Amino acid sequence: MDRLIKKNLNKRLHFTTNIDLSVQKADVVFITVGTPIRSNGDIDIGYVESAAYKIANNLNGYKIIVLKSTVPVGTAKHIYRIIQSKSRVTEFDLVSNPEFLREGSAVHDCLYMDRLVIGASNKIASRRLEQLYQSFYFKEVIHTNFETAEMIKYASNTFLATKISFINGIARICDQVGADVEMVAKGMGLDDRIGKKFLKAGIGFGGSCLPKDTKALIRIAETNGYDFSLLKAVIKTNLEQYKYIIEKLLLATREIEVKTIGILGLTFKPNTNDLRNAPSIPIIKKLLKLGFVIKAYDPVSIKEVKRKFSHESNISFFCDIYKTIDKCDVCMILTEWDEIRRIDLKRMLQLLNYPIIVDGRNIFDINKMESFGFSYYPIGRGQPTLGM
Ligand code: UGA
């Protein structure tokens, strides 16, 4: 991102706080504002609405307005009506064009899309937007109406969440029956109809999108008279995963006296500093409640996470893995950062008081860990866990 911004700044890329001028000068206006979730699962579209009012006030000729924010089904139509009723200029088109990029690989996902989804009320606007994306790579383009485009976004994210909760459920059984979830996922994924992605068992999905969109779609279903019980179970399974890893830790340490736990990785996934809905947060809170002392490592999010735990005295933070685990009794892995994958296992063995690793992301080979002399506890790889 930095490189791209530097390359284009003040040439093809300009930043401004002047909304009026930027709308007036544009042929195409993208709405990309946030859509926070309320406690009842409703999505707050207030920022989208206020963007629509600002655009309406500044329409000075034909423009295409592109709604990129993730919004409940029906929002595009609502926004169209706002602009239509508030603007003096009547020549405009609105297009619903959801984004599918992931945090941490946003530039790549933006330039190389699996699909381009364009929901529009007329074909001309639809084709014009497709033209705008001509220099991007996309396998296929879907031209459809507003509602279908909006639903594709929710259905995609919640299906990914469903895959994760499904494999986490399978992992729970694998532990009990002596099966290996990694091999099960591989065996399933080789079937093209299933696909191998998003079948990585672990401590559950976090971030600002999957948890929010799952709750929002349950709410959208509810307001349309449908009880989406499948998605409710997806959320329940997801919440259970962080309790499960704590059970694993308690099982792994039942015969020893444990005080200090090293936590490796805090963000909801690698290559981002985002802690929103990161499973590490409830896990750490619970461990502190249980009376443990925590030494936590993350390569990028220490500044943010310190603020979250500023009132806690039994937790300290590190940007160096080896300083983190030094004199810890045992350690837990909560995010699969490359820095953790590449850890010097011999050194780790020397620094930990007990050679016990509870791995919430299944990043190591079981046999290798055993040959080093570790007691290694991954998820769903055939180790029965108490209390299931
Ligand atoms: C997600 C979607 O993947 C994007 O396609 C979408 O555009 C984006 O939301 C959005 O709506 O803006 P993101 O939130 O960046 O992207 O994160 P993901 O890569 O989807 O990961 C979400 C969570 O699932 C992470 O906590 C990750 O650790 C977990 N996960 C992912 C698993 O536990 N297992 C897996 O197999 C895959």
XYZ file of C-alpha atoms and ligand atoms in Angstrom:
425
model
C 0.000 0.000 0.000
C 2.781 2.433 1.009
C 4.629 1.762 -2.232
C 1.504 2.270 -4.349
C 0.584 5.481 -2.563
C 4.091 6.919 -2.930
C 4.189 5.987 -6.609
C 0.896 7.691 -7.472
C 0.566 10.488 -4.923
C -0.263 13.854 -6.446
C -0.138 12.323 -9.928
C -3.162 10.083 -10.307
C -3.941 9.970 -6.608
C -5.077 12.944 -4.544
C -6.395 13.143 -1.002
C -8.756 15.827 0.217
C -11.199 16.568 3.017
C -13.311 18.591 0.591
C -16.231 16.290 -0.211
C -18.036 18.856 -2.364
C -15.182 19.354 -4.808
C -14.244 15.698 -5.020
C -17.809 14.730 -5.911
C -18.227 17.609 -8.357
C -15.060 16.677 -10.252
C -15.715 12.926 -10.424
C -17.377 10.789 -13.082
C -17.661 7.857 -10.713
C -18.095 8.208 -6.940
C -17.416 5.256 -4.625
C -19.099 5.065 -1.220
C -16.756 3.054 1.020
C -17.728 4.242 4.505
C -18.055 1.960 7.531
C -21.278 0.177 8.466
C -21.024 -0.644 12.183
C -23.204 -3.252 13.843
C -25.648 -2.418 16.646
C -26.050 -4.689 19.671
C -29.236 -6.280 18.234
C -27.458 -7.229 14.998
C -28.896 -4.348 12.964
C -26.417 -2.621 10.686
C -26.104 1.118 11.122
C -26.185 2.614 7.625
C -26.031 6.201 8.926
C -22.628 6.897 7.343
C -23.832 5.581 3.983
C -26.915 7.779 4.185
C -24.921 10.878 5.043
C -22.541 10.146 2.130
C -25.615 9.872 -0.106
C -26.889 13.309 1.045
C -23.468 14.858 0.394
C -23.327 13.330 -3.079
C -26.888 14.438 -3.861
C -26.020 18.034 -2.905
C -23.068 18.030 -5.289
C -24.373 16.277 -8.379
C -23.548 18.566 -11.288
C -24.048 16.202 -14.210
C -24.274 12.480 -14.935
C -22.278 10.331 -12.496
C -22.169 6.701 -11.501
C -22.380 6.232 -7.750
C -20.897 2.969 -6.570
C -21.943 1.466 -3.257
C -18.996 -0.598 -1.987
C -19.707 -0.641 1.752
C -21.212 -3.900 3.018
C -24.865 -3.044 3.542
C -28.083 -4.920 4.360
C -30.113 -6.090 1.393
C -32.368 -3.244 0.300
C -29.907 -0.459 1.127
C -28.924 0.320 -2.488
C -32.563 0.956 -3.387
C -32.944 3.162 -0.298
C -29.788 5.135 -1.190
C -30.975 5.500 -4.794
C -34.203 7.073 -3.528
C -32.344 9.454 -1.207
C -30.149 10.757 -4.030
C -33.103 10.920 -6.419
C -35.207 12.930 -3.988
C -32.459 15.276 -2.769
C -30.587 16.104 -5.958
C -31.491 18.759 -8.493
C -29.745 16.725 -11.187
C -31.656 13.614 -12.165
C -28.992 12.002 -14.360
C -27.161 9.481 -12.230
C -26.917 5.746 -11.806
C -26.312 3.767 -8.679
C -24.419 0.485 -8.712
C -24.039 -2.032 -5.900
C -20.496 -3.378 -6.223
C -19.501 -5.366 -3.110
C -15.840 -5.953 -2.333
C -14.335 -9.313 -1.438
C -10.856 -8.329 -0.353
C -9.196 -9.709 2.750
C -7.282 -7.697 5.310
C -3.585 -8.197 4.844
C -3.880 -8.990 1.123
C -6.230 -6.213 0.090
C -4.124 -4.845 -2.778
C -3.689 -8.278 -4.333
C -7.368 -9.202 -3.884
C -8.401 -5.895 -5.393
C -6.231 -6.305 -8.494
C -6.933 -10.033 -8.932
C -10.583 -10.744 -8.265
C -12.287 -14.129 -8.318
C -15.394 -12.340 -9.489
C -16.653 -8.860 -10.182
C -20.214 -8.356 -8.950
C -22.205 -5.467 -10.370
C -25.768 -4.884 -9.267
C -27.390 -2.079 -11.211
C -30.771 -0.839 -12.268
C -29.743 -0.451 -15.902
C -27.397 -2.144 -18.337
C -25.500 0.964 -19.403
C -24.281 1.734 -15.892
C -23.453 -1.926 -15.398
C -21.276 -2.055 -18.535
C -19.623 1.275 -17.719
C -18.515 -0.024 -14.339
C -17.204 -3.197 -15.930
C -15.149 -0.993 -18.271
C -13.735 0.847 -15.273
C -12.350 -2.462 -14.040
C -10.827 -3.417 -17.392
C -7.254 -3.142 -16.163
C -7.998 -5.369 -13.164
C -8.007 -9.135 -13.418
C -11.286 -10.940 -12.792
C -12.298 -14.470 -13.710
C -15.939 -13.649 -14.238
C -18.360 -10.759 -14.014
C -21.883 -11.028 -12.669
C -24.371 -8.413 -13.832
C -27.429 -8.466 -11.638
C -29.832 -6.332 -9.618
C -29.108 -4.428 -6.371
C -30.560 -7.018 -4.023
C -28.734 -9.986 -5.545
C -25.388 -8.170 -5.431
C -25.957 -7.258 -1.782
C -26.922 -10.834 -0.969
C -23.870 -12.308 -2.769
C -21.646 -10.421 -0.323
C -23.438 -11.688 2.804
C -23.862 -15.210 1.468
C -20.139 -15.399 0.617
C -18.852 -14.233 3.990
C -21.300 -16.289 6.008
C -20.567 -19.379 3.918
C -16.856 -18.950 4.711
C -17.764 -18.650 8.399
C -19.882 -21.799 8.080
C -16.966 -23.725 6.551
C -14.720 -22.710 9.454
C -17.245 -23.663 12.135
C -17.936 -26.927 10.324
C -14.270 -27.949 10.314
C -13.929 -26.827 13.930
C -16.826 -29.135 14.822
C -15.099 -31.958 12.929
C -11.871 -31.148 14.818
C -13.641 -31.602 18.142
C -14.708 -35.107 17.137
C -11.268 -35.876 15.635
C -9.660 -35.221 19.012
C -11.962 -37.703 20.681
C -11.762 -40.490 18.112
C -8.069 -40.277 17.221
C -8.485 -38.783 13.730
C -6.359 -35.941 12.305
C -8.394 -32.910 11.181
C -5.552 -31.679 8.949
C -5.746 -34.874 6.891
C -9.546 -34.857 7.013
C -9.577 -31.285 5.620
C -7.093 -32.289 2.922
C -9.175 -35.307 2.014
C -12.324 -33.216 1.857
C -10.708 -30.323 0.009
C -9.496 -32.489 -2.855
C -13.125 -32.803 -3.851
C -13.628 -29.806 -6.165
C -17.202 -29.475 -4.977
C -15.924 -28.770 -1.451
C -12.639 -26.933 -2.124
C -9.669 -26.855 0.218
C -9.812 -23.236 1.364
C -11.293 -22.147 4.701
C -11.036 -25.628 6.151
C -8.300 -24.794 8.613
C -9.350 -25.795 12.110
C -8.329 -23.513 14.954
C -9.636 -21.196 17.626
C -12.361 -19.703 15.449
C -12.884 -16.815 13.065
C -12.429 -13.199 14.140
C -11.968 -9.822 12.480
C -14.393 -7.116 11.539
C -16.219 -8.969 8.760
C -17.116 -12.630 9.320
C -18.469 -12.177 12.879
C -20.357 -9.007 11.925
C -21.804 -10.279 8.665
C -22.938 -13.548 10.264
C -24.854 -11.671 12.964
C -26.228 -9.225 10.401
C -27.541 -11.950 8.079
C -29.268 -13.680 10.995
C -30.943 -10.328 11.705
C -31.820 -9.727 8.031
C -33.377 -13.223 7.944
C -35.285 -12.515 11.157
C -36.757 -9.272 9.838
C -37.896 -11.238 6.784
C -39.596 -13.922 8.844
C -36.910 -16.618 8.610
C -35.045 -18.174 11.525
C -31.535 -18.846 10.114
C -30.715 -21.481 12.742
C -27.722 -22.783 10.762
C -25.937 -19.442 11.119
C -26.823 -19.248 14.808
C -25.038 -22.585 15.254
C -22.044 -21.229 13.291
C -21.670 -18.426 15.848
C -22.180 -20.805 18.802
C -19.507 -23.193 17.507
C -17.154 -20.274 16.934
C -17.532 -19.027 20.513
C -16.969 -22.528 21.862
C -13.568 -22.792 20.190
C -11.824 -20.393 22.524
C -13.171 -22.240 25.541
C -11.968 -25.480 23.984
C -8.350 -24.311 23.707
C -8.428 -23.315 27.383
C -9.711 -26.810 28.239
C -6.809 -28.185 26.249
C -4.353 -26.062 28.195
C -5.819 -27.190 31.514
C -5.619 -30.802 30.369
C -2.046 -30.437 29.167
C -0.934 -28.921 32.480
C -3.052 -30.939 34.918
C -0.049 -32.644 36.510
C 2.220 -29.635 36.879
C 2.155 -26.321 38.717
C 1.652 -23.593 36.107
C 1.782 -19.877 36.792
C 3.160 -18.101 33.719
C 1.865 -18.688 30.204
C 3.518 -17.378 27.042
C 0.985 -16.338 24.389
C 2.317 -16.205 20.833
C 0.218 -14.150 18.398
C -2.653 -11.799 19.237
C -4.192 -10.444 16.025
C -7.246 -12.180 14.522
C -5.022 -13.479 11.719
C -1.449 -12.833 10.504
C -0.366 -9.830 8.395
C -2.663 -7.356 10.068
C -2.559 -5.389 13.324
C -6.316 -5.827 13.736
C -7.514 -7.089 17.120
C -11.230 -6.756 16.420
C -12.972 -9.959 17.535
C -9.568 -11.625 17.856
C -10.021 -14.907 19.780
C -6.840 -14.009 21.715
C -8.701 -11.328 23.689
C -11.347 -13.533 25.399
C -8.732 -16.276 25.834
C -6.347 -13.929 27.659
C -9.185 -12.444 29.734
C -10.222 -15.918 30.857
C -6.650 -16.974 31.667
C -6.138 -13.831 33.752
C -9.392 -14.577 35.554
C -8.123 -18.072 36.287
C -5.121 -16.489 38.010
C -2.384 -17.092 35.419
C 0.341 -14.569 34.627
C 0.611 -13.827 30.886
C 3.584 -12.868 28.735
C 2.199 -11.988 25.296
C 3.961 -11.672 21.938
C 2.808 -10.158 18.667
C 4.993 -8.702 15.923
C 2.715 -5.734 15.154
C -0.195 -5.160 17.539
C 1.506 -4.594 20.902
C 0.703 -0.879 20.990
C -3.028 -1.512 20.449
C -3.291 -4.504 22.753
C -1.521 -2.714 25.627
C -4.363 -0.209 25.689
C -6.923 -3.017 25.983
C -5.235 -4.464 29.044
C -3.948 -1.223 30.602
C -5.793 -1.975 33.864
C -4.251 -5.468 34.224
C -1.036 -6.012 36.179
C -0.563 -9.726 35.449
C 0.170 -9.316 31.751
C 3.278 -8.037 29.969
C 3.898 -7.559 26.251
C 6.838 -8.297 23.965
C 7.854 -7.890 20.324
C 10.534 -10.554 20.720
C 9.423 -14.198 20.805
C 12.358 -15.466 22.857
C 11.998 -12.776 25.529
C 8.332 -13.714 25.706
C 8.791 -17.398 26.372
C 11.849 -16.998 28.615
C 10.925 -18.588 31.982
C 7.302 -19.195 30.930
C 5.972 -22.485 32.236
C 4.181 -23.344 28.971
C 3.159 -21.588 25.790
C 0.098 -21.167 23.584
C 0.008 -20.228 19.893
C -2.973 -18.078 18.915
C -2.006 -16.522 15.541
C -0.041 -18.267 12.800
C 2.542 -15.521 12.161
C 5.533 -16.614 10.027
C 7.791 -15.422 12.858
C 6.219 -18.104 15.055
C 6.385 -20.805 12.376
C 10.101 -20.084 12.021
C 10.846 -20.214 15.749
C 14.070 -21.967 16.830
C 12.546 -25.003 18.533
C 15.772 -25.964 20.322
C 15.989 -22.527 21.882
C 12.321 -22.665 22.749
C 12.899 -25.939 24.558
C 15.657 -24.351 26.632
C 13.652 -21.242 27.522
C 10.358 -22.845 28.595
C 10.117 -24.337 32.095
C 8.057 -27.241 30.695
C 8.166 -28.409 27.066
C 4.427 -27.923 26.560
C 2.890 -26.121 23.586
C -0.845 -25.707 23.061
C -1.293 -24.710 19.438
C -4.573 -23.046 18.462
C -3.506 -22.801 14.798
C -1.966 -26.218 14.094
C 1.243 -24.811 12.660
C 3.736 -27.569 13.518
C 4.253 -31.139 12.442
C 3.297 -33.456 15.316
C 6.160 -35.931 14.734
C 8.745 -33.168 14.518
C 7.540 -31.658 17.788
C 7.669 -35.032 19.494
C 11.177 -35.705 18.188
C 12.290 -32.405 19.735
C 10.825 -33.567 23.037
C 7.775 -31.306 23.179
C 4.368 -32.279 24.518
C 2.445 -30.732 21.654
C -1.316 -30.067 21.818
C -2.796 -28.900 18.501
C -6.520 -28.796 17.662
C -8.335 -31.821 16.270
C -5.318 -34.051 15.819
C -6.401 -36.950 17.903
C -5.871 -35.963 21.524
C -8.966 -36.458 23.672
C -9.783 -33.362 25.670
C -11.513 -33.364 29.032
C -15.011 -32.013 29.405
C -16.133 -32.456 25.768
C -13.172 -11.662 5.032
C -13.394 -12.411 3.688
O -12.453 -13.484 3.590
C -13.201 -11.451 2.502
O -13.493 -12.135 1.286
C -14.166 -10.262 2.672
O -14.038 -9.327 1.617
C -13.855 -9.565 3.989
O -14.028 -10.511 5.066
C -14.808 -8.404 4.134
O -16.016 -8.632 4.217
O -14.371 -7.250 4.093
P -11.041 -10.952 6.473
O -11.990 -10.504 7.525
O -9.898 -10.064 6.111
O -11.812 -11.270 5.096
O -10.415 -12.312 7.018
P -10.346 -13.831 6.540
O -9.104 -14.067 5.801
O -11.616 -14.228 5.894
O -10.238 -14.569 7.953
C -11.281 -14.430 8.913
C -11.011 -15.293 10.127
O -11.189 -16.667 9.833
C -9.606 -15.179 10.717
O -9.709 -15.060 12.119
C -8.930 -16.478 10.347
O -7.956 -16.882 11.274
C -10.112 -17.433 10.352
N -9.944 -18.617 9.472
C -9.826 -18.469 8.132
C -9.925 -19.877 10.059
O -10.035 -20.043 11.290
N -9.785 -20.975 9.237
C -9.677 -20.849 7.884
O -9.578 -21.895 7.199
C -9.691 -19.562 7.323
